[in-house]
Amino acid sequence: QEGLPPVDPQSRGRKAMENDPLLRKANVEVLRRQLKPSEPEGEQSRRSVRVALFTLVSVLTALFVQLQFIWQFYSAPRFVWGCVGACFFISLIIFAVTGSTRRHMATLAWCVAISCAVGVGLGLTAYFRSAIFAHAYTNMRVYTDSAASQPAAVFNDAAIIMFNEGSKVEAAKSVGYKSIEAEGEVYCVAPVVSNTMTDVTPITFWAVGTGCCAKRKQFYCDESTNADAHGGVVLLRPEVLTPPAFRWLLRNEVDRDMYLRAVDLQSAYFGTTSAASPVFVRWFEKPQQFVARYMHEALEFVLEATFV
């Protein structure tokens, strides 16, 4: 309109911002970014290097601790726990010396400590799942040219028993025991007999396995159907492997109670007699190869847990 002073566009914009809270908030954010100090040159690349370094340190720490458990824990548990303590001590030293002044060093200290704790958990799991069996079998005796009619007391320290040509797994007298306690797992047993045994000779050795047989008279566990197989890997007693406090960590390969129930079922059905202290074995042509698999399984677990 004529006679009115012109309106300043900037003044109009300021009034609109004052009346609109969203515009005020946006303007504050713009000012904050403009006033933010620029990142020093090369800082982003240094940060990337630190992330890569911390990741590498974490992975190597966890891997080192796990390998100590699967390789050393059986024969030198104090040494392994000493390594674990040293790991935590190093992280504490890093944090105490530089953590209060350099934040990225505090992050490194936490990475070392957490990786060490993770390594302990995974290392114990790999040890009790597989490595403990490899070490135990390696430190026990191998018997050769053994007869199925021999008493169990002769093989108290046996890891592997190589039977003579006259010994075999009698699948026709096998049974499968389905355990409700083990969530329906079928525990299979078949007597190991020799041509010198009679129907009334007590059965000392039993080939065993899980989920590898029918209810009666069919047994195909491991290599029991191989005519050239005459080797048995002894199922070790839990007390041979570990103190009572850690037995719950062992996998069901040492669940003797279930196999003993299966033997009782077999004796009732076929009228056989079991020895007072039966020896349970896994049946193979080359049992040493089966024993070696335990350490391979432990290493596979460690590598998958660390890198996958």
Coordinates of C-alpha atoms in Angstrom, one line a residue:
Q1 CA 0.0 0.0 0.0
E2 CA 1.1 3.5 -0.8
G3 CA 2.5 5.5 2.1
L4 CA 3.7 2.4 4.2
P5 CA 7.4 1.7 4.7
P6 CA 8.7 -1.4 2.9
V7 CA 8.9 -4.6 4.9
D8 CA 12.4 -6.0 5.4
P9 CA 12.4 -9.8 4.3
Q10 CA 15.0 -10.7 6.9
S11 CA 12.8 -9.2 9.6
R12 CA 9.9 -11.2 8.3
G13 CA 12.0 -14.4 8.4
R14 CA 13.1 -13.7 12.0
K15 CA 9.5 -13.2 13.1
A16 CA 8.4 -16.4 11.4
M17 CA 11.2 -18.3 13.2
E18 CA 10.3 -16.9 16.5
N19 CA 6.7 -18.1 16.0
D20 CA 7.6 -21.5 14.7
P21 CA 9.4 -23.9 17.2
L22 CA 10.5 -26.2 14.4
L23 CA 12.3 -23.4 12.6
R24 CA 14.0 -22.3 15.8
K25 CA 15.2 -25.9 16.5
A26 CA 16.6 -26.2 12.9
N27 CA 18.4 -22.9 13.2
V28 CA 20.0 -23.9 16.5
E29 CA 21.2 -27.2 14.9
V30 CA 22.7 -25.3 11.9
L31 CA 24.6 -22.9 14.2
R32 CA 25.9 -25.9 16.3
R33 CA 27.3 -27.6 13.2
Q34 CA 28.9 -24.4 12.0
L35 CA 30.6 -23.7 15.3
K36 CA 31.7 -27.4 15.8
P37 CA 35.5 -27.5 15.4
S38 CA 36.7 -29.3 12.4
E39 CA 38.3 -32.8 12.8
P40 CA 42.1 -32.7 12.6
E41 CA 43.5 -33.9 9.3
G42 CA 44.0 -37.7 9.3
E43 CA 42.0 -38.3 12.4
Q44 CA 39.5 -40.5 10.6
S45 CA 42.2 -42.7 9.2
R46 CA 43.8 -43.0 12.6
R47 CA 40.5 -44.0 14.1
S48 CA 40.1 -46.7 11.5
V49 CA 43.5 -48.1 12.3
R50 CA 42.7 -48.2 16.0
V51 CA 39.5 -50.1 15.3
A52 CA 41.3 -52.6 13.2
L53 CA 44.1 -52.9 15.8
F54 CA 41.7 -53.4 18.7
T55 CA 39.7 -56.0 16.7
L56 CA 43.0 -57.9 16.0
V57 CA 44.1 -57.8 19.6
S58 CA 40.7 -59.0 20.8
V59 CA 40.6 -61.9 18.3
L60 CA 44.2 -63.0 19.1
T61 CA 43.6 -62.8 22.8
A62 CA 40.5 -64.9 22.7
L63 CA 42.2 -67.4 20.4
F64 CA 45.3 -67.6 22.6
V65 CA 43.3 -68.3 25.8
Q66 CA 41.2 -71.0 24.0
L67 CA 44.3 -72.8 22.7
Q68 CA 45.8 -72.9 26.1
F69 CA 42.7 -74.7 27.4
I70 CA 42.6 -77.4 24.7
W71 CA 46.3 -78.0 24.6
Q72 CA 47.6 -77.4 28.2
F73 CA 44.7 -77.6 30.6
Y74 CA 44.7 -81.4 31.0
S75 CA 48.4 -81.6 32.1
A76 CA 49.0 -78.1 33.4
P77 CA 45.8 -76.4 34.7
R78 CA 47.7 -74.0 37.0
F79 CA 49.7 -72.8 34.0
V80 CA 46.6 -72.1 32.1
W81 CA 44.9 -70.2 34.9
G82 CA 48.2 -68.3 35.3
C83 CA 47.9 -67.2 31.6
V84 CA 44.3 -66.1 32.2
G85 CA 45.4 -64.1 35.3
A86 CA 48.2 -62.5 33.3
C87 CA 45.7 -61.5 30.6
F88 CA 43.5 -59.7 33.1
F89 CA 46.5 -58.2 34.8
I90 CA 47.8 -56.7 31.5
S91 CA 44.4 -55.1 30.8
L92 CA 44.4 -53.6 34.3
I93 CA 47.9 -52.2 33.8
I94 CA 46.9 -50.6 30.5
F95 CA 43.9 -49.1 32.0
A96 CA 45.7 -47.8 35.1
V97 CA 48.7 -46.3 33.3
T98 CA 47.0 -44.7 30.3
G99 CA 43.3 -45.2 30.6
S100 CA 42.6 -41.9 32.5
T101 CA 44.4 -39.7 30.0
R102 CA 43.9 -41.5 26.7
R103 CA 40.4 -42.8 26.1
H104 CA 41.3 -45.1 23.3
M105 CA 43.8 -47.0 25.6
A106 CA 41.0 -47.5 28.1
T107 CA 39.0 -49.1 25.2
L108 CA 42.0 -51.4 24.4
A109 CA 42.1 -52.5 28.1
W110 CA 38.4 -53.4 28.0
C111 CA 38.9 -55.3 24.8
V112 CA 41.7 -57.4 26.3
A113 CA 39.7 -58.1 29.4
I114 CA 36.5 -59.0 27.6
S115 CA 38.3 -61.1 25.0
C116 CA 40.1 -63.0 27.8
A117 CA 36.7 -63.7 29.6
V118 CA 35.2 -64.9 26.3
G119 CA 38.2 -67.1 25.7
V120 CA 37.9 -68.8 29.1
G121 CA 34.2 -69.7 28.4
L122 CA 34.8 -71.0 24.9
G123 CA 38.1 -72.7 25.9
L124 CA 36.4 -74.6 28.7
T125 CA 33.6 -75.6 26.4
A126 CA 36.0 -77.0 23.8
Y127 CA 38.0 -78.8 26.4
F128 CA 35.1 -80.6 28.1
R129 CA 33.4 -81.3 24.8
S130 CA 36.3 -82.9 23.0
A131 CA 39.9 -82.1 24.1
I132 CA 39.7 -83.9 27.4
F133 CA 38.9 -87.1 25.6
A134 CA 41.9 -86.7 23.3
H135 CA 44.3 -86.2 26.2
A136 CA 42.9 -89.0 28.3
Y137 CA 43.1 -91.6 25.5
T138 CA 46.6 -90.4 24.6
N139 CA 47.8 -91.0 28.2
M140 CA 46.3 -94.5 28.6
R141 CA 47.4 -97.8 27.3
V142 CA 46.7 -99.7 24.0
Y143 CA 46.1 -103.4 24.3
T144 CA 46.6 -105.7 21.3
D145 CA 45.6 -109.3 20.5
S146 CA 43.1 -109.3 23.3
A147 CA 40.3 -111.9 23.7
A148 CA 36.7 -111.0 24.5
S149 CA 36.7 -113.7 27.2
Q150 CA 39.4 -112.0 29.3
P151 CA 38.3 -110.4 32.6
A152 CA 37.7 -106.6 32.8
A153 CA 40.3 -106.2 35.5
V154 CA 43.1 -106.7 33.0
F155 CA 42.0 -103.5 31.1
N156 CA 41.6 -101.0 33.9
D157 CA 44.0 -98.6 32.2
A158 CA 43.0 -99.3 28.7
A159 CA 42.2 -96.6 26.1
I160 CA 42.1 -98.8 23.1
I161 CA 41.7 -102.6 22.9
M162 CA 42.6 -104.4 19.7
F163 CA 40.8 -107.8 19.8
N164 CA 42.0 -110.9 18.1
E165 CA 40.5 -112.3 14.9
G166 CA 38.1 -114.5 16.8
S167 CA 36.3 -111.7 18.5
K168 CA 33.3 -109.9 17.0
V169 CA 30.2 -107.9 17.7
E170 CA 27.1 -110.2 18.0
A171 CA 24.5 -107.9 16.4
A172 CA 21.9 -110.7 16.6
K173 CA 21.8 -110.3 20.4
S174 CA 21.7 -106.5 20.5
V175 CA 19.0 -104.3 22.0
G176 CA 18.1 -100.6 22.0
Y177 CA 17.0 -98.9 25.2
K178 CA 15.0 -95.7 24.8
S179 CA 15.5 -93.4 27.7
I180 CA 12.8 -90.9 28.7
E181 CA 15.4 -89.2 30.9
A182 CA 17.5 -88.5 27.9
E183 CA 14.6 -87.1 25.8
G184 CA 14.0 -90.3 23.9
E185 CA 17.6 -91.1 23.0
V186 CA 18.1 -94.7 22.1
Y187 CA 21.1 -96.4 23.8
C188 CA 22.4 -99.4 21.9
V189 CA 24.4 -102.3 23.2
A190 CA 25.6 -105.6 21.6
P191 CA 27.9 -108.2 23.2
V192 CA 31.4 -108.7 22.0
V193 CA 32.1 -112.4 21.9
S194 CA 34.8 -114.8 20.8
N195 CA 34.8 -118.3 19.4
T196 CA 36.1 -119.6 22.8
M197 CA 33.0 -118.4 24.7
T198 CA 29.9 -120.4 25.5
D199 CA 26.3 -119.3 26.1
V200 CA 26.9 -119.1 29.8
T201 CA 30.2 -117.2 29.7
P202 CA 29.7 -113.7 31.2
I203 CA 29.9 -110.9 28.7
T204 CA 32.7 -108.6 29.6
F205 CA 32.8 -106.3 26.6
W206 CA 29.8 -104.5 25.0
A207 CA 29.9 -102.5 21.8
V208 CA 27.8 -99.3 22.3
G209 CA 26.4 -96.3 20.6
T210 CA 23.3 -94.0 20.5
G211 CA 20.6 -94.0 17.8
C212 CA 22.2 -96.8 15.7
C213 CA 20.2 -99.9 16.3
A214 CA 16.7 -101.3 16.3
K215 CA 14.8 -102.4 19.4
R216 CA 16.2 -105.9 19.0
K217 CA 18.7 -107.8 16.9
Q218 CA 19.9 -105.0 14.6
F219 CA 23.1 -103.1 15.5
Y220 CA 25.0 -100.9 13.1
C221 CA 26.9 -98.5 15.4
D222 CA 30.2 -97.1 14.2
E223 CA 32.0 -99.9 12.2
S224 CA 30.4 -102.9 13.8
T225 CA 29.2 -104.1 10.3
N226 CA 32.8 -104.1 9.0
A227 CA 34.2 -107.6 9.1
D228 CA 37.8 -106.2 9.3
A229 CA 37.0 -104.1 12.4
H230 CA 38.4 -105.6 15.7
G231 CA 39.3 -102.5 17.7
G232 CA 37.4 -101.0 20.6
V233 CA 37.8 -97.5 22.0
V234 CA 37.0 -97.8 25.7
L235 CA 34.2 -95.6 27.0
L236 CA 36.0 -93.9 29.9
R237 CA 34.4 -93.6 33.3
P238 CA 33.6 -90.0 34.3
E239 CA 35.9 -90.2 37.4
V240 CA 38.8 -90.9 35.1
L241 CA 38.3 -87.7 33.2
T242 CA 37.4 -85.0 35.7
P243 CA 36.5 -84.2 39.3
P244 CA 32.8 -84.5 40.2
A245 CA 32.2 -80.7 40.1
F246 CA 32.8 -80.6 36.3
R247 CA 31.2 -83.9 35.3
W248 CA 28.0 -82.2 34.1
L249 CA 30.1 -80.5 31.4
L250 CA 31.0 -83.9 29.8
R251 CA 28.9 -85.0 26.8
N252 CA 26.7 -88.1 27.0
E253 CA 29.5 -90.4 25.7
V254 CA 30.2 -91.2 29.3
D255 CA 26.6 -91.8 30.4
R256 CA 27.3 -95.3 31.7
D257 CA 24.0 -95.5 33.6
M258 CA 22.0 -95.6 30.4
Y259 CA 24.2 -98.3 28.9
L260 CA 24.0 -100.3 32.1
R261 CA 20.2 -100.2 31.8
A262 CA 20.4 -101.4 28.2
V263 CA 22.6 -104.3 29.3
D264 CA 20.0 -105.2 31.9
L265 CA 17.4 -105.2 29.2
Q266 CA 19.5 -107.3 27.0
S267 CA 20.2 -109.9 29.7
A268 CA 16.5 -110.1 30.5
Y269 CA 15.5 -110.6 26.9
F270 CA 18.3 -113.0 25.7
G271 CA 19.2 -114.7 29.0
T272 CA 22.8 -113.7 28.8
T273 CA 25.0 -112.8 31.8
S274 CA 27.0 -109.6 32.0
A275 CA 30.2 -109.3 33.9
A276 CA 30.0 -107.4 37.2
S277 CA 32.1 -104.5 35.7
P278 CA 31.3 -104.5 32.0
V279 CA 33.6 -102.6 29.6
F280 CA 31.8 -100.5 27.0
V281 CA 33.6 -99.9 23.7
R282 CA 33.1 -98.0 20.4
W283 CA 33.9 -100.5 17.6
F284 CA 36.3 -99.5 14.8
E285 CA 38.8 -101.0 12.4
K286 CA 41.3 -98.2 13.1
P287 CA 40.4 -96.8 16.6
Q288 CA 43.4 -94.4 16.7
Q289 CA 41.8 -92.4 13.9
F290 CA 38.6 -92.0 15.9
V291 CA 40.6 -90.8 19.0
A292 CA 42.4 -88.2 16.9
R293 CA 39.0 -86.8 15.8
Y294 CA 38.5 -85.5 19.4
M295 CA 41.3 -82.9 19.0
H296 CA 40.3 -82.0 15.5
E297 CA 36.8 -81.3 16.8
A298 CA 38.2 -79.1 19.6
L299 CA 40.3 -77.1 17.1
E300 CA 37.3 -76.7 14.7
F301 CA 35.2 -75.4 17.6
V302 CA 37.8 -72.9 18.6
L303 CA 38.3 -71.6 15.1
E304 CA 34.6 -71.4 14.3
A305 CA 33.9 -69.6 17.6
T306 CA 36.7 -67.1 17.0
F307 CA 36.4 -66.3 13.3
V308 CA 32.9 -67.2 12.2

